[in-house]
Coordinates of N, CA, C and O and ligand atoms in Angstrom, one line a residue:
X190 N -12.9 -21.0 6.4 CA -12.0 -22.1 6.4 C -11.6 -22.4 7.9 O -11.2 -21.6 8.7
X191 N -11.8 -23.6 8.0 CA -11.2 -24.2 9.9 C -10.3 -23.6 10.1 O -10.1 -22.6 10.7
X192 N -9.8 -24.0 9.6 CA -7.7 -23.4 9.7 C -7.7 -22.2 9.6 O -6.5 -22.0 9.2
X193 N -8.3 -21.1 9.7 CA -8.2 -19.4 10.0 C -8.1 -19.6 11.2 O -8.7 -20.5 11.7
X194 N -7.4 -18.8 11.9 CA -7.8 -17.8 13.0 C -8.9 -17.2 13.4 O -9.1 -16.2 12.8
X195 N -9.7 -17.5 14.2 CA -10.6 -16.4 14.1 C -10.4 -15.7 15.2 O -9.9 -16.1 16.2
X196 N -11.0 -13.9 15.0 CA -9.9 -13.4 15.2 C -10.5 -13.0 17.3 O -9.7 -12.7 18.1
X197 N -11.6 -13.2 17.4 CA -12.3 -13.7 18.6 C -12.1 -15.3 19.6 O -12.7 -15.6 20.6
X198 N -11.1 -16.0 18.9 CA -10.6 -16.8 19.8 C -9.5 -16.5 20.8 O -8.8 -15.5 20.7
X199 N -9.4 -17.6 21.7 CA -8.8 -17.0 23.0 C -7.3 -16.5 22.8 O -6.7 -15.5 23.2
X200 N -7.0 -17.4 21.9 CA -5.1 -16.8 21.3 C -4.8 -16.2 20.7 O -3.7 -15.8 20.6
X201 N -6.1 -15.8 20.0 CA -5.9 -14.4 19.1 C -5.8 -13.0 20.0 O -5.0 -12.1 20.1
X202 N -7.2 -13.2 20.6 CA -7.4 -12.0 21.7 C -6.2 -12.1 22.3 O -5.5 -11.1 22.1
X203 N -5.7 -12.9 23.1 CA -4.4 -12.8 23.9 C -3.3 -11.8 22.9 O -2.4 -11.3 23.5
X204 N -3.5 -11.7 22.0 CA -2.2 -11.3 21.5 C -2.8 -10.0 20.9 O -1.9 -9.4 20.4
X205 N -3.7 -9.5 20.8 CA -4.4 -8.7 20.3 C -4.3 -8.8 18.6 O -4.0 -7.7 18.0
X206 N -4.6 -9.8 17.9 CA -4.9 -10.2 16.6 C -5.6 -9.1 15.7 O -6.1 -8.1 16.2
X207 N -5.6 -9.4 14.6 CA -6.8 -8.3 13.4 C -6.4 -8.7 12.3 O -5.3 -8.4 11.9
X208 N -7.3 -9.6 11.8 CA -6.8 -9.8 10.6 C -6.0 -8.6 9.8 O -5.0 -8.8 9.2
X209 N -6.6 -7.3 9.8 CA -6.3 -6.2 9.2 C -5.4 -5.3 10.1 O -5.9 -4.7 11.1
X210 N -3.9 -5.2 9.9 CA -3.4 -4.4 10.7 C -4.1 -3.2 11.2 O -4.3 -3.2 12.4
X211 N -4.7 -2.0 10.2 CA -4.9 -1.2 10.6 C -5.8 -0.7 11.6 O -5.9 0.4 12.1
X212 N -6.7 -2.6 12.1 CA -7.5 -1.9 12.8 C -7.3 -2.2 13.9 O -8.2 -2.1 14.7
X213 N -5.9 -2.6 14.1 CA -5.1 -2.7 15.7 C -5.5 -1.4 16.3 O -5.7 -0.5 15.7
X214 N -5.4 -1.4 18.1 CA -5.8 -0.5 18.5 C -4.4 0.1 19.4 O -4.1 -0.2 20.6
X215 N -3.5 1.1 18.2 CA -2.2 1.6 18.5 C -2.4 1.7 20.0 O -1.8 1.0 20.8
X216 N -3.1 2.5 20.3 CA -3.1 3.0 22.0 C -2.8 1.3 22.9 O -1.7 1.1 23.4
X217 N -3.6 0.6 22.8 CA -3.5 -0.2 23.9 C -1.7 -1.5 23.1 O -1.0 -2.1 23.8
X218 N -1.6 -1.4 21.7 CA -0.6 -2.2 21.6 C 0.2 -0.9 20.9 O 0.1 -0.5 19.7
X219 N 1.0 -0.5 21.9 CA 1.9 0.6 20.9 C 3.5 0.0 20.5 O 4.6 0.6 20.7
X220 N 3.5 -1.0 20.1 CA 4.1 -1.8 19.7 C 3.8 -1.9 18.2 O 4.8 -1.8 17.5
X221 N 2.7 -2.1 17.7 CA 2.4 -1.4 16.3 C 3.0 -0.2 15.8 O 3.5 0.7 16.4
X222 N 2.9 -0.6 14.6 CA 3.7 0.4 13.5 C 3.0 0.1 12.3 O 2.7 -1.1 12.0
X223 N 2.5 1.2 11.8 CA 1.9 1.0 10.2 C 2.9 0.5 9.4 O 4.0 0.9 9.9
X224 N 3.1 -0.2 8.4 CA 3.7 -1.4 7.7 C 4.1 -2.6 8.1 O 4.8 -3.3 7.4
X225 N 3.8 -2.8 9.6 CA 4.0 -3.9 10.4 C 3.1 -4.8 9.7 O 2.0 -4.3 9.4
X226 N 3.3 -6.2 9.5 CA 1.9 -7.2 9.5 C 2.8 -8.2 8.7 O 3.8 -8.1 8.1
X227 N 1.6 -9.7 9.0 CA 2.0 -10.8 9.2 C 2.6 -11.0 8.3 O 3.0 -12.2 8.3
X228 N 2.9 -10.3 7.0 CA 3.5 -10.9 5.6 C 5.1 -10.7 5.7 O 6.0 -11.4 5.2
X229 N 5.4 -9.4 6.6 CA 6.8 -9.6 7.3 C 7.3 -10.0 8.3 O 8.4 -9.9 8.6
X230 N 6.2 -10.7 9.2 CA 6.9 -11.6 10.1 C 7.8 -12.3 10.6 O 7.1 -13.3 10.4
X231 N 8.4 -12.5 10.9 CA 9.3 -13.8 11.2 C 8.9 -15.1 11.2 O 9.6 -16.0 10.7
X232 N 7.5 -15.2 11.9 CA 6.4 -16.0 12.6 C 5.7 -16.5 11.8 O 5.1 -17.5 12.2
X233 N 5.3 -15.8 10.0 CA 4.8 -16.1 9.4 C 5.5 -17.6 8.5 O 6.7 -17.7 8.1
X234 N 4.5 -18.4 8.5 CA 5.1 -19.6 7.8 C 4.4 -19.8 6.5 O 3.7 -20.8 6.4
X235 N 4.6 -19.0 5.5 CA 3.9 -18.9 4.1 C 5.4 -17.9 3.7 O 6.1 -17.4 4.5
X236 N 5.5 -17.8 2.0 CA 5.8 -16.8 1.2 C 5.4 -15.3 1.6 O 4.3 -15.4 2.0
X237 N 5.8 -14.3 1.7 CA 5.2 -13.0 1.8 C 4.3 -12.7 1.0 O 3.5 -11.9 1.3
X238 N 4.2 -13.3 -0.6 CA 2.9 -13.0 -1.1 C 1.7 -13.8 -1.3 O 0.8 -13.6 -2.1
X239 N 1.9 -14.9 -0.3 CA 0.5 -15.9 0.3 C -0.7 -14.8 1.5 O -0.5 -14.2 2.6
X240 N -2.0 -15.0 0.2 CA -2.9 -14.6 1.4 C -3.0 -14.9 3.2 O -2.9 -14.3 4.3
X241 N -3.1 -16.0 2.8 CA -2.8 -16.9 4.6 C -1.7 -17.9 4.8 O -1.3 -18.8 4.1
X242 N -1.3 -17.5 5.7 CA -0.2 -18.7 6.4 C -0.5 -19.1 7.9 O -1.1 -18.7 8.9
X243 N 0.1 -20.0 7.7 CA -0.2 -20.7 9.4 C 0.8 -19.3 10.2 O 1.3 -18.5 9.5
X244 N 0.9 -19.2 11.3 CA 1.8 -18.8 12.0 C 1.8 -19.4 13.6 O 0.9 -19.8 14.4
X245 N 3.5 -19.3 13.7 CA 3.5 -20.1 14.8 C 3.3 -19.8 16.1 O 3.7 -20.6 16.9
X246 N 2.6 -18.2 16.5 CA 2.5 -18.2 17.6 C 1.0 -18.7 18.1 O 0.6 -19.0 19.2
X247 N 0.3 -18.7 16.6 CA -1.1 -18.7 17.0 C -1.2 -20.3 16.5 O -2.0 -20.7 15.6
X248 N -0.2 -21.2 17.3 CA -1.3 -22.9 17.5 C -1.3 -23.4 15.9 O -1.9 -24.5 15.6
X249 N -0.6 -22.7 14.7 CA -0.4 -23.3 13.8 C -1.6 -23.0 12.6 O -1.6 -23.4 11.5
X250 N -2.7 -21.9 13.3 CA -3.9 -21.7 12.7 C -3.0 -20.8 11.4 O -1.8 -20.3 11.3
X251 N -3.9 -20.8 10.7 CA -3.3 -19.3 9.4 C -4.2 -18.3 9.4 O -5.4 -18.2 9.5
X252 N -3.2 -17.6 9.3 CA -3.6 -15.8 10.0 C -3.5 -14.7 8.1 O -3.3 -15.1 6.9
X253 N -3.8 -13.8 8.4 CA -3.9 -12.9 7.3 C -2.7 -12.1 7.0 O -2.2 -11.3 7.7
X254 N -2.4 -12.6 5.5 CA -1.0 -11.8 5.7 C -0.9 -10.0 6.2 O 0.0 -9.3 6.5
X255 N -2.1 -9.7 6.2 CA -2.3 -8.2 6.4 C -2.4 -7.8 7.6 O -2.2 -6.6 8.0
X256 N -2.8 -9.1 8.6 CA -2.8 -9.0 10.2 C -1.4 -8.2 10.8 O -0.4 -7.6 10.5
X257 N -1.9 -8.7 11.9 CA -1.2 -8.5 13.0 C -0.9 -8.8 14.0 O -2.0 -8.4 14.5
X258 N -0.1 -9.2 15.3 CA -0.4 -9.2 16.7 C 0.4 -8.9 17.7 O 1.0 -10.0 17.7
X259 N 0.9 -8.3 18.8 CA 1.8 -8.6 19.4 C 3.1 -9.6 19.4 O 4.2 -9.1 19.6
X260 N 2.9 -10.3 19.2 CA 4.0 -11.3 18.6 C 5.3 -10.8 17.6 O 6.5 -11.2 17.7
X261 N 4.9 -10.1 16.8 CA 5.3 -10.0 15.3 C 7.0 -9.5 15.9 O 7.4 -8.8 16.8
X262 N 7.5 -10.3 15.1 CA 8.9 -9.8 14.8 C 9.7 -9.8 13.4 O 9.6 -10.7 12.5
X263 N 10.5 -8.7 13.6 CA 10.8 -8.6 11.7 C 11.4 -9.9 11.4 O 11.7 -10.9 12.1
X264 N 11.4 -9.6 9.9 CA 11.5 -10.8 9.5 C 13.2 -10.5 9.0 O 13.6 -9.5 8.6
X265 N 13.9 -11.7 9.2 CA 15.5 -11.1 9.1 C 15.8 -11.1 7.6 O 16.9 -10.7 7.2
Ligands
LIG1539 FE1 1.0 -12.3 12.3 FE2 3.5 -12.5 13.2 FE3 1.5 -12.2 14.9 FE4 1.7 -14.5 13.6 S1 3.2 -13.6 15.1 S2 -0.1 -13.3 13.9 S3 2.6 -13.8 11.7 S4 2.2 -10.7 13.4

C-alpha cells in the first residue's frame, strides 16, 4: 500500500523505524522499551486496535501499530 511507511525511507531511518518493535536495535535507540510501540503512541492517529495509522511524525504515511521509532511518546 503507497501510504505505508516503508521502513527504508529517509524519515523512517531518521527515526530509527521497524515496523516490528522488537526488532529495534535497543543498543543504538535505548530509548526503547519492550511494550513501547505505535498502538500507544501519542503520534499514532488511528484507534489502538487499527493495524495501521497514519502517524504524525512520519509525513502523515501509516506506520504499523506494532512499530516503533524514536519519536514515540505515551499516549496520555
Ligand atoms: Fe510509531 Fe509513535 Fe514513532 Fe509514529 S511517532 S512511528 S506512532 S512510535
Amino acid at each position: 500500500q503507497a501510504n505505508r511507511i516503508e521502513e527504508n525511507a529517509p524519515a523512517a531511518t531518521a527515526l530509527g523505524y521497524k515496523h516490528d518493535a522488537t526488532k529495534v536495535d535497543a543498543k543504538k535507540y535505548p530509548a526503547y522499551a519492550a511494550g513501547k510501540n505505535c498502538a500507544n503512541c501519542m503520534l499514532y492517529q488511528g484507534k489502538p486496535t487499527d493495524a495501521w495509522a497514519n502517524c504524525a511524525a512520519l509525513g502523515g504515511k501509516q506506520v504499523n501499530a506494532k512499530g516503533w521509532c524514536m519519536a514515540w511518546a505515551k499516549k496520555a
